[in-house]
Structure formats: C-alpha cells, structure tokens
Amino acid sequence: MMATEYYYLLFLLWFLSSLTFLLDNHVVFLRVKILLLLGDIHSFAYSTNAWAFHS
C-alpha cells in the first residue's frame, strides 16, 4: 500500500511540475507575441505619422 501511494505522489509531483513548466513556456510565448504585436503597431503608427507630416 505504501509503495503505490509513494508512486502516486511521485506521479502527481511530476504532473504538476510539467504542467507548470508548460504553462510557463506558454506565458513566455504569449508575452513575446504581444510585445512583437505592440512593436509592430507602434512602428506602423510612427510610419503613418511621419508620412502624414511629409505630405
């Protein structure tokens, strides 16, 4: 009985750690994606403003 409980706890610990690892990677990926998107919007707004001033 103790061995199965030990393996169950070990599996639970592994599952939780891998789940948090995957979530952490996903959050980092989303953060990079959002930063790139904001950077594109900012550069687009800057280029359209510069174009408006030139014309």
PDB file of C-alpha atoms in Angstrom, residues 3-54:
ATOM      1  CA  ALA A   3       4.597   1.796  -2.445  1.00  0.00           C
ATOM      2  CA  THR A   4       1.535   2.639  -4.531  1.00  0.00           C
ATOM      3  CA  GLU A   5       0.931   5.805  -2.521  1.00  0.00           C
ATOM      4  CA  TYR A   6       4.563   6.771  -2.996  1.00  0.00           C
ATOM      5  CA  TYR A   7       4.359   6.249  -6.758  1.00  0.00           C
ATOM      6  CA  TYR A   8       1.061   8.125  -6.861  1.00  0.00           C
ATOM      7  CA  LEU A   9       2.603  11.106  -5.072  1.00  0.00           C
ATOM      8  CA  LEU A  10       5.646  10.946  -7.321  1.00  0.00           C
ATOM      9  CA  PHE A  11       3.430  10.923 -10.403  1.00  0.00           C
ATOM     10  CA  LEU A  12       1.386  13.817  -9.015  1.00  0.00           C
ATOM     11  CA  LEU A  13       4.533  15.819  -8.348  1.00  0.00           C
ATOM     12  CA  TRP A  14       5.854  15.126 -11.854  1.00  0.00           C
ATOM     13  CA  PHE A  15       2.494  16.013 -13.398  1.00  0.00           C
ATOM     14  CA  LEU A  16       2.240  19.306 -11.534  1.00  0.00           C
ATOM     15  CA  SER A  17       5.811  20.300 -12.306  1.00  0.00           C
ATOM     16  CA  SER A  18       5.447  19.511 -16.004  1.00  0.00           C
ATOM     17  CA  LEU A  19       2.115  21.342 -16.097  1.00  0.00           C
ATOM     18  CA  THR A  20       3.590  24.474 -14.546  1.00  0.00           C
ATOM     19  CA  PHE A  21       6.575  24.210 -16.899  1.00  0.00           C
ATOM     20  CA  LEU A  22       4.275  24.054 -19.933  1.00  0.00           C
ATOM     21  CA  LEU A  23       2.167  26.939 -18.657  1.00  0.00           C
ATOM     22  CA  ASP A  24       5.299  29.000 -18.014  1.00  0.00           C
ATOM     23  CA  ASN A  25       6.536  28.382 -21.556  1.00  0.00           C
ATOM     24  CA  HIS A  26       3.121  29.302 -22.938  1.00  0.00           C
ATOM     25  CA  VAL A  27       3.065  32.544 -20.940  1.00  0.00           C
ATOM     26  CA  VAL A  28       6.544  33.476 -22.180  1.00  0.00           C
ATOM     27  CA  PHE A  29       5.484  32.732 -25.772  1.00  0.00           C
ATOM     28  CA  LEU A  30       2.365  34.880 -25.390  1.00  0.00           C
ATOM     29  CA  ARG A  31       4.364  37.702 -23.820  1.00  0.00           C
ATOM     30  CA  VAL A  32       6.818  37.716 -26.734  1.00  0.00           C
ATOM     31  CA  LYS A  33       3.947  37.599 -29.215  1.00  0.00           C
ATOM     32  CA  ILE A  34       2.194  40.541 -27.534  1.00  0.00           C
ATOM     33  CA  LEU A  35       5.416  42.560 -27.383  1.00  0.00           C
ATOM     34  CA  LEU A  36       6.066  41.943 -31.073  1.00  0.00           C
ATOM     35  CA  LEU A  37       2.491  42.908 -31.903  1.00  0.00           C
ATOM     36  CA  LEU A  38       2.752  46.116 -29.869  1.00  0.00           C
ATOM     37  CA  GLY A  39       6.070  46.900 -31.512  1.00  0.00           C
ATOM     38  CA  ASP A  40       4.522  46.451 -34.960  1.00  0.00           C
ATOM     39  CA  ILE A  41       1.599  48.702 -34.056  1.00  0.00           C
ATOM     40  CA  HIS A  42       3.957  51.356 -32.677  1.00  0.00           C
ATOM     41  CA  SER A  43       6.220  51.321 -35.732  1.00  0.00           C
ATOM     42  CA  PHE A  44       3.186  51.373 -38.040  1.00  0.00           C
ATOM     43  CA  ALA A  45       1.719  54.368 -36.203  1.00  0.00           C
ATOM     44  CA  TYR A  46       5.089  56.130 -36.326  1.00  0.00           C
ATOM     45  CA  SER A  47       5.495  55.498 -40.053  1.00  0.00           C
ATOM     46  CA  THR A  48       1.971  56.735 -40.822  1.00  0.00           C
ATOM     47  CA  ASN A  49       2.570  59.864 -38.706  1.00  0.00           C
ATOM     48  CA  ALA A  50       5.857  60.516 -40.472  1.00  0.00           C
ATOM     49  CA  TRP A  51       4.130  60.044 -43.824  1.00  0.00           C
ATOM     50  CA  ALA A  52       1.375  62.468 -42.788  1.00  0.00           C
ATOM     51  CA  PHE A  53       3.931  65.110 -41.808  1.00  0.00           C
ATOM     52  CA  HIS A  54       5.815  64.750 -45.091  1.00  0.00           C
TER      53      HIS A  54
END
